[in-house]
Coordinates of N, CA and C in Angstrom, one line a residue:
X1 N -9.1 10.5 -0.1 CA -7.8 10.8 0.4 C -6.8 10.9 -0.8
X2 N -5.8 12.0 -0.5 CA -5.3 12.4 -2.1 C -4.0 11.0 -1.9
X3 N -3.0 10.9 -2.6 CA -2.0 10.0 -2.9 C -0.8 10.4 -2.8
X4 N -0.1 10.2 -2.3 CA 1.6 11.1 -2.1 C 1.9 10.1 -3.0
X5 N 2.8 10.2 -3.7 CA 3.9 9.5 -4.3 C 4.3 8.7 -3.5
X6 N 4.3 7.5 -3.8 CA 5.3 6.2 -2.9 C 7.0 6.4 -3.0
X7 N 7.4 6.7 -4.2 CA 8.9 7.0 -4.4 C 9.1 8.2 -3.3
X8 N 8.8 9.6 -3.3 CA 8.4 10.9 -2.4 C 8.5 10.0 -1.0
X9 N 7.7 9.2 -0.8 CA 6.9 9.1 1.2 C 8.1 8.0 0.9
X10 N 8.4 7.2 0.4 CA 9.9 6.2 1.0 C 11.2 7.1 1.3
X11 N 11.4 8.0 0.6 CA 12.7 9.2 0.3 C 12.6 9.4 2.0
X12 N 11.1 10.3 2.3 CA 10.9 10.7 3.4 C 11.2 10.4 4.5
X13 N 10.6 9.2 4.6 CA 10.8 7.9 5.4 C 12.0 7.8 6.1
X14 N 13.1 7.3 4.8 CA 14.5 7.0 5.1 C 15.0 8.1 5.4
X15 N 14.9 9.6 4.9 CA 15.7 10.5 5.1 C 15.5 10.7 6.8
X16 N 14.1 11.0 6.8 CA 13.6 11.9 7.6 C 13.9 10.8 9.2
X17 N 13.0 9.6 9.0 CA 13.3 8.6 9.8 C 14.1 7.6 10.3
X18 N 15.0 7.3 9.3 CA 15.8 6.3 9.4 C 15.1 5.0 8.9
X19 N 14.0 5.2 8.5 CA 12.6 3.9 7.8 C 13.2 3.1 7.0
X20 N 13.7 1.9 6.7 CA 14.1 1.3 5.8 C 13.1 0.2 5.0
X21 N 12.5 -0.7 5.5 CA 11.8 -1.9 5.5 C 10.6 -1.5 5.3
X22 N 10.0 -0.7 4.3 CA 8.7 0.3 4.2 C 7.7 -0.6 3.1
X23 N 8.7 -1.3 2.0 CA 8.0 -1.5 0.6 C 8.0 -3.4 0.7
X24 N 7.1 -3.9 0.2 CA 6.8 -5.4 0.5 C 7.2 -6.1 -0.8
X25 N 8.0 -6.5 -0.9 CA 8.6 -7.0 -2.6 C 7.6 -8.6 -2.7
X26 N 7.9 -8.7 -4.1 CA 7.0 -9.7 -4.7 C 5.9 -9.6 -4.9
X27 N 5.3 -8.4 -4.9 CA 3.9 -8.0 -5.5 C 3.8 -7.3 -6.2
X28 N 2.8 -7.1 -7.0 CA 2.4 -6.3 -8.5 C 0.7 -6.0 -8.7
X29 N 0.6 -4.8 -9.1 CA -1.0 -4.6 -9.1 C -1.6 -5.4 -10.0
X30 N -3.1 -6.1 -9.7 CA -3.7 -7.1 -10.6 C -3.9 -6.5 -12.1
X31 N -4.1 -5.2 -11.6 CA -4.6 -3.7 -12.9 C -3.6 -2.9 -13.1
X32 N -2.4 -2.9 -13.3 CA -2.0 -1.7 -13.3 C -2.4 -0.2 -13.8
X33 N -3.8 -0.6 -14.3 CA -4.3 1.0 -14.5 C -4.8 1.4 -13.3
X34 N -5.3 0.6 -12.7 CA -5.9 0.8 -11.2 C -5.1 0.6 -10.0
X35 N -4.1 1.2 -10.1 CA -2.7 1.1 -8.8 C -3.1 1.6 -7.6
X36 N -3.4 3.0 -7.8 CA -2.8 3.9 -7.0 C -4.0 3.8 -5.3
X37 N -3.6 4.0 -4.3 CA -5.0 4.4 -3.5 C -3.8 4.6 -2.4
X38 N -4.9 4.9 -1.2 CA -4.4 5.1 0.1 C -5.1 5.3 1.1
X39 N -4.6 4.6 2.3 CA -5.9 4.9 3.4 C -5.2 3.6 4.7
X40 N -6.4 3.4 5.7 CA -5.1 2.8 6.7 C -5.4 1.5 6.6
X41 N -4.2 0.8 7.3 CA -4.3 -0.6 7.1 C -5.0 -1.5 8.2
X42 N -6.0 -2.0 7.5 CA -6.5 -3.5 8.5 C -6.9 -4.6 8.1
X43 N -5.9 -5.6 9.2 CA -4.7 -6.8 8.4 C -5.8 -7.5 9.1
X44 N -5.0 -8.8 8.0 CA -5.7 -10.5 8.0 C -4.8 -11.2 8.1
X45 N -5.0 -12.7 8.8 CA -3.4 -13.7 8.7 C -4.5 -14.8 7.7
X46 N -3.6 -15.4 7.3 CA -3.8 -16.9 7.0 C -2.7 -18.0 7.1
X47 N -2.8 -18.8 7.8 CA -2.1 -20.2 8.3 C -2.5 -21.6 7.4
X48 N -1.4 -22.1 7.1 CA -1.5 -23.8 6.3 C -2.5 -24.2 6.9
X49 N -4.0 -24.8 6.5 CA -4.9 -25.7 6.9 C -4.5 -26.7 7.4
X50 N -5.0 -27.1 9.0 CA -5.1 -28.5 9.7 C -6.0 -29.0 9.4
X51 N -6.4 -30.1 9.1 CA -7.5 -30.5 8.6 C -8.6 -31.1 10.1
X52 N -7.9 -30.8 11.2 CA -8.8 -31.2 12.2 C -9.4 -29.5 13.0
X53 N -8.9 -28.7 12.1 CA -9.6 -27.6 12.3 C -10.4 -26.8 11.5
X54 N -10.7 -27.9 10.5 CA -11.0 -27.4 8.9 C -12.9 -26.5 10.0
X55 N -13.4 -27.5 10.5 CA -15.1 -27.4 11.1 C -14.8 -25.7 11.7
X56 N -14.0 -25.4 12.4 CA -13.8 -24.1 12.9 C -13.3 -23.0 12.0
X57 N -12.8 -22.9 11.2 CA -12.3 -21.9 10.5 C -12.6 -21.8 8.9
X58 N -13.3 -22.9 8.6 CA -13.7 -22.7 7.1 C -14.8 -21.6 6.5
X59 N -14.4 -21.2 5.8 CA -15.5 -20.0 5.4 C -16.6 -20.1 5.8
X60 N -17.5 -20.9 5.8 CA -19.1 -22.0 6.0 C -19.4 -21.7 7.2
X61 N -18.4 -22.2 7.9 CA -18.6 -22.4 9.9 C -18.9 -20.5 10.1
X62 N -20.2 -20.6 11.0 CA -20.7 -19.3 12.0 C -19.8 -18.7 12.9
X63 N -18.6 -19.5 12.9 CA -17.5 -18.9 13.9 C -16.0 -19.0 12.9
X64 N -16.0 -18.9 11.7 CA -15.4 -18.5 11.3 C -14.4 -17.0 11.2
X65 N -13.3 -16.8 11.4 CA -12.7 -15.7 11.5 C -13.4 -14.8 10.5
X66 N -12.9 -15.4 9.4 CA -13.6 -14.4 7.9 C -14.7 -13.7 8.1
X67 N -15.4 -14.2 8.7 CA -16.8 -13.1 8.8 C -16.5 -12.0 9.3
X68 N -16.0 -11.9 10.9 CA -15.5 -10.9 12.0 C -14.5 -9.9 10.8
X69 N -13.9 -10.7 10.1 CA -12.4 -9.8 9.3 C -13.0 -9.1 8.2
X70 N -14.1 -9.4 7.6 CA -15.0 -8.7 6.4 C -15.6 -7.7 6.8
X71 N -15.9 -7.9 8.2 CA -16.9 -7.1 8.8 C -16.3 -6.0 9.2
X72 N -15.1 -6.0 9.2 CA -13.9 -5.3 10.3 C -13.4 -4.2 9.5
X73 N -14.0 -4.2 8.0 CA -13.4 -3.5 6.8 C -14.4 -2.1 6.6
X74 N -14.0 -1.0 6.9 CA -14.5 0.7 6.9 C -14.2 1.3 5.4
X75 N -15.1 2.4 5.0 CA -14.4 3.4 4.3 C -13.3 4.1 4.4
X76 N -12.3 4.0 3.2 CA -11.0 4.3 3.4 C -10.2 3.2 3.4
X77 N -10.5 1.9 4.1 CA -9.6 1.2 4.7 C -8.8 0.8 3.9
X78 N -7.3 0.1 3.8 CA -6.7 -0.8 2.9 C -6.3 -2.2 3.8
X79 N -7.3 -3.0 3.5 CA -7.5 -4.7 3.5 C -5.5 -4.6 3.4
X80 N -4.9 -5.6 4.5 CA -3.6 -6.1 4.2 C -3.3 -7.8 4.7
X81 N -3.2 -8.0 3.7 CA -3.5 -10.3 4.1 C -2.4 -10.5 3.8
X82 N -1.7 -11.2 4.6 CA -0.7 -12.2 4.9 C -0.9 -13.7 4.6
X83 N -0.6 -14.4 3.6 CA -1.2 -15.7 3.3 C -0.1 -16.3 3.0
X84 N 1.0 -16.6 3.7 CA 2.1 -17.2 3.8 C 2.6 -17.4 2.2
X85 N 2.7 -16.0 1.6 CA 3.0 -16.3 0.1 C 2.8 -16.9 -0.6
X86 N 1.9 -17.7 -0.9 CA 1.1 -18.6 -1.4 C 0.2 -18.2 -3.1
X87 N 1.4 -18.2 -4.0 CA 0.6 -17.9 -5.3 C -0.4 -18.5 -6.2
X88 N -0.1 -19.9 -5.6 CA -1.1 -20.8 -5.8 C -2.7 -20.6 -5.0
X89 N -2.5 -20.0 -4.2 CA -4.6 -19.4 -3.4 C -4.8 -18.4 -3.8
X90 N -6.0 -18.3 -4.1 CA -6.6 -17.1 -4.2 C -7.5 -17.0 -3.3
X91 N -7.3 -16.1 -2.9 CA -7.6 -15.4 -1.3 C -8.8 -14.8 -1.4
X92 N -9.3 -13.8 -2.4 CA -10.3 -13.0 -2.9 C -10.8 -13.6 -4.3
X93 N -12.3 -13.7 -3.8 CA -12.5 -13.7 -5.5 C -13.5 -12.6 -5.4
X94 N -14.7 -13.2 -6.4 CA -15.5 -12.0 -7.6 C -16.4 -11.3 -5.8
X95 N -17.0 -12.1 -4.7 CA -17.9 -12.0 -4.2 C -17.8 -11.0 -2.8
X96 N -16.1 -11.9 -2.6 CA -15.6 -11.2 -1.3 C -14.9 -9.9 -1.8
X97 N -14.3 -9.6 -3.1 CA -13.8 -8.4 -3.5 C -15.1 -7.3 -3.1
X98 N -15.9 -7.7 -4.2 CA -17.1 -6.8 -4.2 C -18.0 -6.5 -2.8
X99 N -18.1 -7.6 -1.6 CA -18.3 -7.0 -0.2 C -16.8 -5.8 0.5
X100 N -15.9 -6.2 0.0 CA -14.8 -4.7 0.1 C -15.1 -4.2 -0.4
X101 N -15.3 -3.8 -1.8 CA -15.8 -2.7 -2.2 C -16.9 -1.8 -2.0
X102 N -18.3 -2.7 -1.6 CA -18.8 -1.9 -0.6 C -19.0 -1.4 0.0
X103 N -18.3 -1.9 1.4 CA -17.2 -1.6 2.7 C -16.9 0.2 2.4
X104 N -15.9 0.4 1.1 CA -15.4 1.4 0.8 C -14.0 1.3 1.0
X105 N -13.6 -0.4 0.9 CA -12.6 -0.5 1.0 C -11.3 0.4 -0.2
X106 N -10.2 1.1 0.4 CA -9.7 1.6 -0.7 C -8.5 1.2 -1.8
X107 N -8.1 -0.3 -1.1 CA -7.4 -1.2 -1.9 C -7.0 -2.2 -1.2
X108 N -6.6 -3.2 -1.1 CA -6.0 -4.5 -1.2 C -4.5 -4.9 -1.2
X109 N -3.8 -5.4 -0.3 CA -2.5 -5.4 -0.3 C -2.4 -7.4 0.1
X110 N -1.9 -7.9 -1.0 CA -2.1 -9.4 -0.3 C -0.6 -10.0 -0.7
X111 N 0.1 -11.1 -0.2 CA 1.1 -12.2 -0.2 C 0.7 -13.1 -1.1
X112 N -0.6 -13.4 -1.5 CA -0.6 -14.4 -1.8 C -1.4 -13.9 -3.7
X113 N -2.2 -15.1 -4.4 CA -2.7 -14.5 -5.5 C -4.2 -14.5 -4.8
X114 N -5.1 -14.5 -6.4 CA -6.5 -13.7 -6.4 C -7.1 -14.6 -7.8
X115 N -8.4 -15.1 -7.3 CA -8.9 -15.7 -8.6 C -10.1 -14.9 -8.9
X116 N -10.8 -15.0 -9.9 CA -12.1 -14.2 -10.6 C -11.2 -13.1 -11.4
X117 N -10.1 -13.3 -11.6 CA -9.6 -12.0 -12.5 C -10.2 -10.8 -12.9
X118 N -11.1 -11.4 -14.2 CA -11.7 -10.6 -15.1 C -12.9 -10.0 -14.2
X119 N -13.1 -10.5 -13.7 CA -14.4 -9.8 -12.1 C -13.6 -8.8 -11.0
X120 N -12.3 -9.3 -10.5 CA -12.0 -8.2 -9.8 C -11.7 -7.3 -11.0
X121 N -10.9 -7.5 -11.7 CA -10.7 -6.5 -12.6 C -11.6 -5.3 -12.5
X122 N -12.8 -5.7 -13.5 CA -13.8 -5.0 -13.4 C -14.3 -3.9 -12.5
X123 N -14.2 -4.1 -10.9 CA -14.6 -3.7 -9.9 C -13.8 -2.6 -9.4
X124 N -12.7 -2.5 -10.4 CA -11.9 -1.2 -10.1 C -11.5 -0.9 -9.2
X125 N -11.6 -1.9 -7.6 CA -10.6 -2.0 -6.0 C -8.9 -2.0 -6.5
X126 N -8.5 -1.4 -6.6 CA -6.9 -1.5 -6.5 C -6.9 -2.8 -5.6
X127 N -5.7 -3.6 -6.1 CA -5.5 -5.0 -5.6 C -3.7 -5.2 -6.0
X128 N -3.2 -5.5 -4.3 CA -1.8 -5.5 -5.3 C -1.5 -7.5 -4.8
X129 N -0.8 -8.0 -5.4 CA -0.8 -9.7 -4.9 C 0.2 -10.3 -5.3
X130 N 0.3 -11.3 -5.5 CA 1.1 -12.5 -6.3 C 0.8 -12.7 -8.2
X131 N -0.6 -12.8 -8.3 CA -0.8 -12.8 -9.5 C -1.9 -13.8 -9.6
X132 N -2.9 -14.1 -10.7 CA -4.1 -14.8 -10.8 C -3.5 -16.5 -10.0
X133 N -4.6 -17.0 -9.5 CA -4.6 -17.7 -8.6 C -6.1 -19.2 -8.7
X134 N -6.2 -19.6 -9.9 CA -7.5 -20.3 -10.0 C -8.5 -21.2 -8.7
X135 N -7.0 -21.5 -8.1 CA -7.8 -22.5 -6.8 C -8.3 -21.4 -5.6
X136 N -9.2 -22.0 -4.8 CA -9.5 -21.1 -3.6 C -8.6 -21.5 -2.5
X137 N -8.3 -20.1 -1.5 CA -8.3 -19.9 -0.7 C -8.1 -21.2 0.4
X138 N -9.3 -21.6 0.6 CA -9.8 -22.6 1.4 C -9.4 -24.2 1.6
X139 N -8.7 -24.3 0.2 CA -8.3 -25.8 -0.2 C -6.9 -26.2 0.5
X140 N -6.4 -24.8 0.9 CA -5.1 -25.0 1.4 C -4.8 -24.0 2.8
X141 N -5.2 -23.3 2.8 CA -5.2 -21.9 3.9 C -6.6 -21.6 5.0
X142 N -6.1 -21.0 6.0 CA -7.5 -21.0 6.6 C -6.9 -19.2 7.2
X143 N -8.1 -18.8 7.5 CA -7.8 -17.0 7.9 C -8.2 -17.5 9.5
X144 N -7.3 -17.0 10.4 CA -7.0 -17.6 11.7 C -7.1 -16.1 12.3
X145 N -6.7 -14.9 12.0 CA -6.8 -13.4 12.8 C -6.9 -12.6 12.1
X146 N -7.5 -11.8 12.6 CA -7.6 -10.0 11.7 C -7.5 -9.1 13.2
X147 N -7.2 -8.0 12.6 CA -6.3 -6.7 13.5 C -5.1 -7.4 14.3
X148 N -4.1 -7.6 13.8 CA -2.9 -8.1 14.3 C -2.0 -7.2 13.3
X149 N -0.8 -7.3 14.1 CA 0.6 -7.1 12.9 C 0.7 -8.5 12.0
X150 N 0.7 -8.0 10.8 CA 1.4 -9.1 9.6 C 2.6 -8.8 8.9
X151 N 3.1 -9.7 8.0 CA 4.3 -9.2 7.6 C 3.9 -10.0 5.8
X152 N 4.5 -9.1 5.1 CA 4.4 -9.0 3.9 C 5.7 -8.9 2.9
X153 N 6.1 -9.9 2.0 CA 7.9 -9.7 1.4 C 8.3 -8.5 2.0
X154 N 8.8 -9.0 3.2 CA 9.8 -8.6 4.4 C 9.6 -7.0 5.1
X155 N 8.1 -6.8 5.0 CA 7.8 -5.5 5.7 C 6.7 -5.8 6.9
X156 N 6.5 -5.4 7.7 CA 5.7 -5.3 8.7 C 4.7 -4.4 9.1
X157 N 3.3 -4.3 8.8 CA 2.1 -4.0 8.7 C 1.4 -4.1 10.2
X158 N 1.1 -2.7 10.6 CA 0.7 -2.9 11.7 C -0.6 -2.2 11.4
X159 N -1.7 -2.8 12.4 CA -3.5 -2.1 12.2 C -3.3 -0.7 12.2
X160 N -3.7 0.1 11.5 CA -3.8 1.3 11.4 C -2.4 2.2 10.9
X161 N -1.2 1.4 10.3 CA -0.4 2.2 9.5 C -1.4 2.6 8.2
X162 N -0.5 3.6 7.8 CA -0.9 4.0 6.6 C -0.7 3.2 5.4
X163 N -1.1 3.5 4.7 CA -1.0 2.7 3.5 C -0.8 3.0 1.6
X164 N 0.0 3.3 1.2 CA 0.2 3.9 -0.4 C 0.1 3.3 -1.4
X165 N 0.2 3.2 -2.4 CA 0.3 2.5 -3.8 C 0.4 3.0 -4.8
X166 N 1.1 3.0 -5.6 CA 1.1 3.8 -7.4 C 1.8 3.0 -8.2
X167 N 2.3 3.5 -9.0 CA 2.9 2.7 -10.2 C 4.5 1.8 -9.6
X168 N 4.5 2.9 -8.8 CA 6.3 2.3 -8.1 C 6.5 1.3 -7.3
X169 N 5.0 1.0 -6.2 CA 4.9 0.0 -5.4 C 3.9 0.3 -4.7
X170 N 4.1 -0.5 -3.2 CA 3.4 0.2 -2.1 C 4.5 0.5 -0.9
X171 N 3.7 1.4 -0.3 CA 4.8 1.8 0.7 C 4.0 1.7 2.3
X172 N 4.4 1.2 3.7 CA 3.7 1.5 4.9 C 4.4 2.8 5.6
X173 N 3.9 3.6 5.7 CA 4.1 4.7 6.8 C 3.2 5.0 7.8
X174 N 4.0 4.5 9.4 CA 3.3 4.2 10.3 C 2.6 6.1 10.8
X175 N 1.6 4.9 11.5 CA 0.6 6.2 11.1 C 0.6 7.6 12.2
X176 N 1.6 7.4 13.2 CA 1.7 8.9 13.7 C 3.0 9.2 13.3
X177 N 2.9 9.3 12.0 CA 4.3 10.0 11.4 C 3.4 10.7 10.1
X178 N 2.7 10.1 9.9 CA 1.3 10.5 8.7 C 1.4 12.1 8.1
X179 N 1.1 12.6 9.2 CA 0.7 14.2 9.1 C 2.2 14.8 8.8
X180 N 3.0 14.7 9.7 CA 4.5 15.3 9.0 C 5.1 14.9 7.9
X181 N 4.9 13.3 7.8 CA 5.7 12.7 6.4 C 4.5 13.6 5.2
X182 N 3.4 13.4 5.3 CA 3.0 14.7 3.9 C 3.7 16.0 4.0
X183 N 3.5 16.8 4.9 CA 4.3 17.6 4.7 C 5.3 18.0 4.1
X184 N 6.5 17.1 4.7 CA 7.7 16.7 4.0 C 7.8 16.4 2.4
X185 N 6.6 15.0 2.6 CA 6.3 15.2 0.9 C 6.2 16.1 -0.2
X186 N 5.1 17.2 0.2 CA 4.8 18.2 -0.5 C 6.0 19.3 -0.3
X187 N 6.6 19.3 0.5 CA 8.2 20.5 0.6 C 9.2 19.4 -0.8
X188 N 9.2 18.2 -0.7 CA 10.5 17.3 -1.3 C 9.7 17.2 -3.3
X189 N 8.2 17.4 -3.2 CA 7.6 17.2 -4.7 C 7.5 18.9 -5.4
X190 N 7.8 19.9 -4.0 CA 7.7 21.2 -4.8 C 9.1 21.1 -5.5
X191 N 10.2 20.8 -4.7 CA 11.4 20.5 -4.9 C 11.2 20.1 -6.8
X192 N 11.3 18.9 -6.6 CA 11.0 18.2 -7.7 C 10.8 18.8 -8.8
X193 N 9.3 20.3 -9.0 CA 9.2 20.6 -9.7 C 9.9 21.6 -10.2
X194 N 10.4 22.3 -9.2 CA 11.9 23.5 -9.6 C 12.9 22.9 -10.2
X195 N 13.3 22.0 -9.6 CA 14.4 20.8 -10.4 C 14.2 20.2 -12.2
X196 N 12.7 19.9 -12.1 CA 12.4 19.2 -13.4 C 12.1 20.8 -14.8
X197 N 11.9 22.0 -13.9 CA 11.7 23.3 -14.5 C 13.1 23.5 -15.3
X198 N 14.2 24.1 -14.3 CA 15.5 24.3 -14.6 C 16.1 23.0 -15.1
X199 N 15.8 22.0 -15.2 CA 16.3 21.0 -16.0 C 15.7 21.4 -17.5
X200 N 14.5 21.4 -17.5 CA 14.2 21.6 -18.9 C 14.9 22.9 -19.2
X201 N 14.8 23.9 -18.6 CA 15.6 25.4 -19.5 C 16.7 25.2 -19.6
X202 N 17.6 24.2 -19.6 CA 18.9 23.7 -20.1 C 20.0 23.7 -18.7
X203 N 19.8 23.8 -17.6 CA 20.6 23.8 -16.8 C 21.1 22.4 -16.3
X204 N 22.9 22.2 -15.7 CA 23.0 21.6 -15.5 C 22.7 20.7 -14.0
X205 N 22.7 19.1 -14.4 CA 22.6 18.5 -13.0 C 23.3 18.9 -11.9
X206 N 24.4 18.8 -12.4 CA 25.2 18.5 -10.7 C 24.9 20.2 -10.3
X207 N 24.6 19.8 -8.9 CA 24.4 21.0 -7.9 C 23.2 20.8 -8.2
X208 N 22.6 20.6 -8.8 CA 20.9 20.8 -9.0 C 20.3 19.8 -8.2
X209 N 20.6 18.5 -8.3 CA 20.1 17.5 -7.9 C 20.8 16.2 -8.1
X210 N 21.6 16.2 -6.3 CA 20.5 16.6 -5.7 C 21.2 18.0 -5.2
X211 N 20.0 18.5 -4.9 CA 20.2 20.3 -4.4 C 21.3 20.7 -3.3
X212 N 22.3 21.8 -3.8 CA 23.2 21.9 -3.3 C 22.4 22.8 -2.5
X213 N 23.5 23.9 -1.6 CA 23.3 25.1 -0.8 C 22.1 26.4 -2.3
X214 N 23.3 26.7 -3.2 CA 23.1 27.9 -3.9 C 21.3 27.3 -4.7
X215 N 21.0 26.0 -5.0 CA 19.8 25.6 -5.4 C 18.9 25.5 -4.3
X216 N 19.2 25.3 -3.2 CA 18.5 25.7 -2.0 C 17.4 26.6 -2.2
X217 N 18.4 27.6 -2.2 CA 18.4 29.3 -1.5 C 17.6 29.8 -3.0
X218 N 17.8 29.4 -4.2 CA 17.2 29.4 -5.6 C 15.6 29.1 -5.1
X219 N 15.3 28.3 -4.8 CA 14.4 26.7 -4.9 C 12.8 28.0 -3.7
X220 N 14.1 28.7 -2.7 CA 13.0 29.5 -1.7 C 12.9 30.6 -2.4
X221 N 13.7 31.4 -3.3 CA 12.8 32.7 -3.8 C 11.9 32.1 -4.6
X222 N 12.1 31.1 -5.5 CA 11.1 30.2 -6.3 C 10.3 30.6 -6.1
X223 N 9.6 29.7 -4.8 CA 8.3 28.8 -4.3 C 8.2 30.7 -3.1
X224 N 8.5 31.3 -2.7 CA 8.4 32.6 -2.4 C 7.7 33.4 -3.5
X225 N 8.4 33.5 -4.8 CA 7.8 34.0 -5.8 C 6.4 33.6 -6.6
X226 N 5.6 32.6 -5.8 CA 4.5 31.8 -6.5 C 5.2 30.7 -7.3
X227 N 6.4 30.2 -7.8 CA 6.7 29.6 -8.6 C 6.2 29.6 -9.8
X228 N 6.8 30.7 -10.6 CA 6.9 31.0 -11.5 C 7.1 30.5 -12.6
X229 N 7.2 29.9 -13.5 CA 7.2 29.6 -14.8 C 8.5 30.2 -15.5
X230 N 9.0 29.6 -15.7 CA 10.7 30.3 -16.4 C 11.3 29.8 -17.4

């Protein structure tokens, strides 16, 4: 699946929809060379461990949620966990990353951190989180649901929104808006490149961008003309 720009699909968002609450603050990619992906979202919760329910929900136990939630992960998918912000757990390490990744999972969106570093690293899953995380998971948190809405530094993730990532952040755009918000995108990034064209050949900003009427009406013989080179 190709990648819209996250800056692009938020513009969209807000312009087009009124979307505000799209981007999940307090996270950062574990790789920033490995940012970018996209594909739909299917969520995980995790809740403070009770210790009289440790026998039901611990990774170990046959009725464990985690299994069903591992299992629950398609090609394409982007994995999104909710772990009550918790930078101290690491949610994923070297073993369960790499069962995503054979999943065909296409990245990782989590609240909390991630231990095995230098192993997820490696494995090249875009992963965006809290930040390295040495303890497990399990010492403190238990995974209680998968396919639910979760919420993430102050956004809300529902099963089968979409899901983005690049250098700028990540972005959710819910998913029957999908097909028109690209659209939009690809009309607002041709934009961009007419703008960034006549910028370079010396012209000025204002009226340019953002685009008045006469840059408009410029912008359609453009992209009319094959967009031409000038």
């Amino acid at each position: 699946m190709s990648v819209p720009a996250t800056a692009s699909l938020a513009s969209v968002l807000l312009k087009r929809w009124g979307i505000r609450a799209l981007s999940p603050t307090g996270i950062a990619p574990l790789d920033p060379a490995r940012c970018r992906f996209a594909g739909r979202a299917v969520t995980m919760r995790y809740l403070p461990l009770r210790e009289d329910l440790v026998a039901r929900f611990h990774p170990v136990s046959p009725q464990a949620q985690s299994h069903d939630a591992m299992e629950s992960v398609g090609a394409g998918d982007v994995v999104v966990i909710e772990a009550e912000g918790r930078a101290e757990a690491g949610i994923l390490g070297e073993f369960m990353a790499l069962s995503l990744q054979r999943s065909g999972a296409a990245g990782v969106v989590c609240d909390a951190g991630m231990r095995d570093v230098v192993e997820l690293r490696a494995l090249g899953l875009p992963i965006w989180c809290r930040g390295p995380a040495p303890a497990s998971s399990s010492a403190g948190l238990m995974l209680v649901e998968h396919g639910r809405p979760v919420a993430l530094g102050g956004t809300t993730f529902m099963p089968g929104d979409m899901i983005v990532g690049d250098e700028d952040g990540v972005v959710v755009c819910p998913a029957a808006l999908w097909d028109d918000a690209l659209e939009e995108v690809a009309q607002r990034e041709a934009m961009e490149r007419f703008v960034r064209q006549r910028l370079a050949a010396g012209a000025a900003l204002r009226g340019l961008y953002p685009p008045g009427e006469a840059t408009q009406r410029d912008f359609e013989a453009w992209r009319a003309a094959g967009e031409p080179l000038t």
